[in-house]
Amino acid sequence: MKNTLSFISRRHFLKSAGALAACGLAGGLVPLPAFAGQGRDGAAPAQQTRLLMGTLVTLTALAPDPAGADAAFARAFAEMERLIAVFDRHNPTSALSALNAEGSLSAAPPELLAVLRESDLLGRDTEFAFNPAVAPVLELFEAARSASGGTASARPIRLDGKALAEALELAKPGGIRSAGGLVRLERGGMRLTLDGIAKGYIADAASRSLTADGLVNHMVNAGGDIRASGFARGGRPWSVGIQDPGHPNRIVAGTNAVNCGIATSGSYEHYFDRSHSQHHLISHVTGKSPELAGITVKAPTAMQADALATALALLPPAQAVRYVDARANLACLIIGRQGQRYSSANWG
């Protein structure tokens, strides 16, 4: 699973965000300049950036009223912070942490229930390539990184075989039950991570907030998970560049974003060894990371794009492309570790 939510300590957070701000890149996707000057009906570009979810989150909109845009941005950021408090698995007061700690949660927040339902549907549709129960496996790698001072190891991490086998047993699909507002984890010790879907869900919520406040033409960039609405300057589509996984300051491809979500997953930022062979995308079957550099997915919503970028990265490239080609509202581009490219028929 993709550790995309990446909630971390504020001290580490500020250090990491400063590095991201210095290079202007985060998460594999980079919004390209598309709205200099006036927009439709005299609307001018407005933008705000905050540190949220372990990354830089930027809201951009064409706004007839700059003061009104500031207020709309404030409400959108407040909505994002409210939802972060539901899904942050590292915050002991979050709903997800309570579920992981107790194994069950009554009166679960509707947002958590909605994301769990979507996770289940996507899991069944991708042969459980998307699997929130992989958290115990991910935690083993995170613990190993912490033991080495919080930095990527010089060599691939070798996990204890027994601990890995136990974690993989906990990560088997089918252990999540929900009825009404009750959620229960069937196996003792199970824990969930929604890092591979919640950031997209939160980006969609920010987009809805901006639209409700009249900022229809906007882009939400949540550290590379993007939700685009309406158009940029002159009625042109929003433009997004795809970062080269091996060269952070290089753009290797671009695509337009019109009322859709776009997300990239791969070994861009969250990896455990310096060769990037072990990263936040982890198979619940083998405990290994896929041998790809990155995958970018376009979908109707940021939540779908976020989750599919995780799931399809764990499938062989040809199978991932077939999955996307069978669905008219999806598109994808896959970059292999040796620079190979695989794209769906409607990528562009």
Coordinates of C-alpha atoms in Angstrom, one line a residue, residues 8-343:
I8 CA 4.8 12.5 10.7
S9 CA 6.1 14.6 13.6
R10 CA 5.9 18.3 13.2
R11 CA 9.7 18.7 13.5
H12 CA 10.4 16.1 10.8
F13 CA 7.4 17.6 8.9
L14 CA 8.8 21.1 8.7
K15 CA 12.2 19.8 7.7
S16 CA 10.8 17.7 4.9
A17 CA 8.4 20.4 3.7
G18 CA 11.3 22.9 3.5
A19 CA 13.2 20.6 1.2
L20 CA 10.1 20.1 -0.9
A21 CA 9.5 23.8 -1.2
A22 CA 13.1 24.3 -2.2
C23 CA 12.8 22.1 -5.3
G24 CA 9.1 22.9 -5.9
L25 CA 8.1 19.2 -6.3
A26 CA 6.2 16.7 -4.2
G27 CA 4.6 13.4 -4.8
G28 CA 5.5 12.9 -8.5
L29 CA 3.0 15.4 -10.0
V30 CA 3.7 19.1 -10.6
P31 CA 1.0 21.6 -11.6
L32 CA 2.3 23.6 -14.6
P33 CA 1.8 27.4 -15.0
A34 CA -1.6 27.7 -16.6
F35 CA -3.3 30.8 -15.2
A36 CA -1.1 33.9 -15.4
G37 CA -3.1 37.0 -15.8
Q38 CA -6.9 37.3 -15.9
G39 CA -9.3 34.4 -16.2
R40 CA -12.9 34.2 -17.3
D41 CA -15.1 37.1 -16.2
G42 CA -12.1 39.1 -15.0
A43 CA -11.2 36.4 -12.4
A44 CA -7.6 36.6 -11.2
P45 CA -5.5 33.7 -9.9
A46 CA -5.4 33.2 -6.2
Q47 CA -3.3 30.6 -4.3
Q48 CA -2.5 29.4 -0.8
T49 CA -0.1 26.7 0.4
R50 CA -0.1 25.0 3.8
L51 CA 1.8 22.1 5.4
L52 CA -0.7 19.2 5.8
M53 CA -0.4 15.4 5.8
G54 CA 3.3 15.4 5.7
T55 CA 3.5 17.4 2.5
L56 CA 2.7 20.7 0.8
V57 CA -1.0 21.3 0.0
T58 CA -1.7 24.1 -2.5
L59 CA -5.1 25.4 -3.4
T60 CA -5.3 27.4 -6.6
A61 CA -8.4 29.1 -8.1
L62 CA -9.5 31.8 -10.5
A63 CA -11.3 34.2 -8.2
P64 CA -13.3 37.4 -9.0
D65 CA -12.9 38.5 -5.3
P66 CA -9.4 38.0 -3.7
A67 CA -10.8 38.5 -0.2
G68 CA -13.5 36.0 -0.8
A69 CA -10.9 33.5 -2.1
D70 CA -9.0 33.8 1.1
A71 CA -12.0 33.0 3.1
A72 CA -12.9 30.1 0.8
F73 CA -9.4 28.7 1.1
A74 CA -9.6 28.9 4.9
R75 CA -12.8 26.9 4.9
A76 CA -11.3 24.3 2.5
F77 CA -8.2 23.9 4.6
A78 CA -10.4 23.6 7.8
E79 CA -12.3 20.8 6.1
M80 CA -9.1 19.0 5.2
E81 CA -7.8 19.3 8.8
R82 CA -11.1 17.9 10.1
L83 CA -10.8 14.9 7.9
I84 CA -7.1 14.4 8.7
A85 CA -8.2 13.9 12.3
V86 CA -10.3 11.0 11.2
F87 CA -7.7 9.1 9.1
D88 CA -4.4 9.8 10.7
R89 CA -3.2 6.3 11.8
H90 CA -0.3 7.9 13.8
N91 CA -2.6 10.1 15.8
P92 CA -3.9 8.1 18.8
T93 CA -7.1 10.3 19.0
S94 CA -8.2 9.6 15.4
A95 CA -11.0 7.2 14.5
L96 CA -8.7 5.0 12.5
S97 CA -6.2 4.7 15.4
A98 CA -9.1 3.8 17.8
L99 CA -10.2 1.1 15.4
N100 CA -6.6 -0.3 15.1
A101 CA -6.1 -0.2 18.9
E102 CA -9.3 -1.8 19.9
G103 CA -10.1 -4.0 16.9
S104 CA -13.6 -2.5 16.7
L105 CA -15.3 0.9 16.5
S106 CA -18.9 1.7 17.2
A107 CA -20.5 4.8 15.8
A108 CA -17.7 5.2 13.3
P109 CA -17.6 8.5 11.5
P110 CA -19.5 8.4 8.2
E111 CA -16.3 9.5 6.3
L112 CA -14.4 6.5 7.6
L113 CA -17.3 4.2 6.7
A114 CA -17.4 5.7 3.2
V115 CA -13.7 5.2 2.6
L116 CA -13.8 1.7 3.9
R117 CA -16.7 0.8 1.6
E118 CA -14.7 2.2 -1.4
S119 CA -11.6 0.3 -0.3
D120 CA -13.6 -2.9 -0.2
L121 CA -15.1 -2.4 -3.6
L122 CA -11.7 -1.5 -5.1
G123 CA -10.0 -4.4 -3.4
R124 CA -12.5 -6.9 -4.9
D125 CA -12.2 -5.3 -8.3
T126 CA -8.4 -5.5 -8.3
E127 CA -7.9 -9.0 -6.9
F128 CA -7.2 -7.3 -3.6
A129 CA -4.1 -5.5 -4.9
F130 CA -5.7 -2.7 -2.9
N131 CA -5.7 -3.9 0.7
P132 CA -5.8 -1.6 3.8
A133 CA -4.9 -4.5 6.1
V134 CA -1.3 -4.4 4.9
A135 CA -0.5 -2.0 7.7
P136 CA 1.4 -4.5 9.9
V137 CA 3.8 -5.2 7.0
L138 CA 4.3 -1.6 6.4
E139 CA 4.9 -1.0 10.1
L140 CA 7.8 -3.5 10.1
F141 CA 9.6 -1.5 7.4
E142 CA 8.8 1.8 9.2
A143 CA 10.2 0.4 12.4
A144 CA 13.4 -0.8 10.7
R145 CA 13.8 2.7 9.2
S146 CA 13.3 4.3 12.6
A147 CA 15.9 2.0 14.1
S148 CA 18.4 3.3 11.5
G149 CA 17.9 6.9 12.6
G150 CA 14.9 7.5 10.3
T151 CA 16.9 7.5 7.1
A152 CA 16.9 5.0 4.2
S153 CA 19.3 2.2 4.8
A154 CA 22.4 1.7 2.6
R155 CA 21.2 -1.9 1.8
P156 CA 17.8 -3.5 1.4
I157 CA 16.2 -4.2 4.8
R158 CA 16.1 -7.8 5.9
L159 CA 13.0 -8.4 8.1
D160 CA 12.8 -11.1 10.7
G161 CA 11.1 -14.0 8.9
K162 CA 8.7 -14.9 11.7
A163 CA 7.6 -11.3 12.2
L164 CA 7.0 -10.9 8.5
A165 CA 5.1 -14.2 8.2
E166 CA 2.8 -13.1 11.1
A167 CA 2.3 -9.6 9.6
L168 CA 1.4 -11.2 6.2
E169 CA -1.1 -13.5 7.9
L170 CA -2.8 -10.4 9.5
A171 CA -2.8 -8.7 6.1
K172 CA -4.9 -11.3 4.3
P173 CA -8.0 -9.9 2.7
G174 CA -11.4 -10.4 4.1
G175 CA -10.9 -9.5 7.8
I176 CA -12.9 -6.2 7.8
R177 CA -16.6 -6.3 8.8
S178 CA -19.0 -3.4 9.1
A179 CA -22.7 -3.1 9.9
G180 CA -24.4 0.2 10.4
G181 CA -21.9 2.3 12.3
L182 CA -19.9 -0.6 13.7
V183 CA -16.6 -1.6 12.2
R184 CA -14.8 -4.7 13.4
L185 CA -11.4 -6.3 12.5
E186 CA -11.8 -10.0 12.5
R187 CA -8.2 -11.1 13.4
G188 CA -6.5 -10.0 16.6
G189 CA -3.7 -7.7 15.9
M190 CA -5.0 -6.5 12.6
R191 CA -4.4 -2.9 11.7
L192 CA -5.5 -0.8 8.8
T193 CA -3.8 1.9 6.7
L194 CA -5.9 4.1 4.5
D195 CA -2.9 6.1 3.4
G196 CA -3.4 5.0 -0.2
I197 CA -6.9 6.4 -0.5
A198 CA -7.6 9.0 2.2
K199 CA -5.5 11.8 0.8
G200 CA -7.5 11.6 -2.4
Y201 CA -10.7 11.6 -0.4
I202 CA -9.5 14.7 1.5
A203 CA -8.5 16.5 -1.8
D204 CA -12.0 15.8 -3.2
A205 CA -13.5 17.3 0.0
A206 CA -11.5 20.4 -0.4
S207 CA -12.6 20.7 -4.0
R208 CA -16.3 20.4 -3.0
S209 CA -15.7 23.1 -0.4
L210 CA -14.2 25.5 -2.9
T211 CA -17.0 24.8 -5.4
A212 CA -19.6 25.5 -2.7
D213 CA -18.0 28.8 -2.1
G214 CA -18.2 29.8 -5.8
L215 CA -14.7 29.0 -6.8
V216 CA -15.6 26.5 -9.6
N217 CA -12.3 26.9 -11.5
H218 CA -9.7 25.5 -9.2
M219 CA -7.0 22.9 -8.5
V220 CA -6.3 21.1 -5.3
N221 CA -2.7 19.8 -5.1
A222 CA -2.3 17.6 -2.0
G223 CA 1.4 16.7 -2.4
G224 CA 0.9 15.2 -5.8
D225 CA -2.7 14.0 -5.4
I226 CA -4.6 16.4 -7.6
R227 CA -8.3 17.3 -8.0
A228 CA -9.0 19.7 -10.9
S229 CA -12.3 21.5 -11.4
G230 CA -13.3 23.8 -14.2
F231 CA -10.6 25.5 -16.2
A232 CA -7.5 27.6 -16.0
R233 CA -6.9 30.9 -17.6
G234 CA -8.7 31.5 -20.9
G235 CA -10.7 28.4 -20.6
R236 CA -7.7 26.1 -21.0
P237 CA -7.4 22.8 -19.1
W238 CA -5.3 22.7 -16.0
S239 CA -1.9 21.2 -16.9
V240 CA 0.1 18.7 -14.8
G241 CA 3.7 17.5 -15.3
I242 CA 4.9 14.1 -14.2
Q243 CA 8.1 14.0 -12.3
D244 CA 10.9 11.7 -13.4
P245 CA 11.3 9.2 -10.5
G246 CA 15.0 9.1 -10.9
H247 CA 15.6 12.8 -11.5
P248 CA 13.4 14.9 -9.2
N249 CA 13.8 18.2 -11.1
R250 CA 12.9 16.7 -14.5
I251 CA 9.4 16.5 -16.0
V252 CA 9.1 13.4 -18.2
A253 CA 5.5 13.8 -19.4
G254 CA 2.5 16.0 -19.1
T255 CA -1.3 15.7 -19.2
N256 CA -4.4 17.9 -19.0
A257 CA -6.8 17.8 -16.1
V258 CA -10.4 18.7 -16.6
N259 CA -12.9 17.9 -13.8
C260 CA -10.9 14.8 -12.7
G261 CA -8.5 13.5 -10.2
I262 CA -4.8 12.6 -10.9
A263 CA -2.4 10.7 -8.6
T264 CA 1.0 9.2 -8.9
S265 CA 2.5 6.4 -6.9
G266 CA 5.9 4.8 -6.8
S267 CA 9.3 5.2 -5.2
Y268 CA 9.3 9.0 -5.4
E269 CA 9.5 10.0 -1.7
H270 CA 8.8 7.3 0.8
Y271 CA 11.3 4.5 0.5
F272 CA 13.2 2.4 3.0
D273 CA 16.5 1.7 1.2
R274 CA 18.7 4.0 -0.9
S275 CA 18.2 1.9 -4.1
H276 CA 14.4 2.5 -3.8
S277 CA 13.8 -1.2 -4.2
Q278 CA 11.8 -1.2 -0.9
H279 CA 9.2 1.5 -0.6
H280 CA 5.7 2.3 0.7
L281 CA 4.0 0.1 -2.0
I282 CA 4.0 -3.4 -0.5
S283 CA 2.3 -6.6 -1.5
H284 CA 0.2 -8.2 1.2
V285 CA 1.2 -11.6 -0.4
T286 CA 5.0 -11.3 -0.6
G287 CA 5.8 -8.4 1.6
K288 CA 7.9 -7.0 -1.3
S289 CA 7.6 -3.8 -3.3
P290 CA 6.9 -3.8 -7.1
E291 CA 9.7 -3.2 -9.5
L292 CA 8.4 0.0 -11.0
A293 CA 9.4 3.6 -10.7
G294 CA 6.0 5.2 -10.9
I295 CA 2.5 5.1 -12.1
T296 CA 0.1 8.0 -12.7
V297 CA -3.6 7.5 -12.9
K298 CA -6.4 9.8 -14.1
A299 CA -9.9 9.1 -12.7
P300 CA -13.2 10.9 -12.1
T301 CA -12.1 11.7 -8.5
A302 CA -8.9 12.1 -6.6
M303 CA -9.9 9.3 -4.3
Q304 CA -10.3 6.9 -7.2
A305 CA -7.0 8.1 -8.8
D306 CA -5.2 7.8 -5.4
A307 CA -6.4 4.3 -4.7
L308 CA -5.9 3.0 -8.2
A309 CA -2.4 4.4 -8.3
T310 CA -1.7 2.2 -5.3
A311 CA -3.5 -0.9 -6.5
L312 CA -2.3 -0.9 -10.1
A313 CA 1.3 -0.4 -9.1
L314 CA 1.1 -3.8 -7.5
L315 CA 0.0 -5.5 -10.7
P316 CA 2.2 -6.4 -13.7
P317 CA 2.3 -3.4 -16.0
A318 CA 0.5 -5.2 -18.9
Q319 CA -2.3 -6.3 -16.5
A320 CA -2.6 -2.8 -15.1
V321 CA -3.0 -1.3 -18.6
R322 CA -5.6 -3.9 -19.5
Y323 CA -7.6 -2.9 -16.4
V324 CA -7.5 0.7 -17.3
D325 CA -8.3 0.2 -21.0
A326 CA -11.4 -1.7 -20.0
R327 CA -12.8 1.4 -18.3
A328 CA -13.5 4.4 -20.4
N329 CA -13.2 7.0 -17.6
L330 CA -9.6 6.0 -16.6
A331 CA -6.1 6.6 -18.0
C332 CA -2.7 5.7 -16.8
L333 CA 1.1 6.0 -17.5
I334 CA 3.6 3.6 -16.0
I335 CA 7.3 4.2 -15.8
G336 CA 9.6 1.2 -15.2
R337 CA 12.7 1.3 -13.1
Q338 CA 14.8 1.2 -16.4
G339 CA 12.7 3.9 -17.9
Q340 CA 10.3 1.7 -19.8
R341 CA 6.9 3.3 -20.4
Y342 CA 3.5 1.6 -20.6
S343 CA 0.3 3.7 -21.2

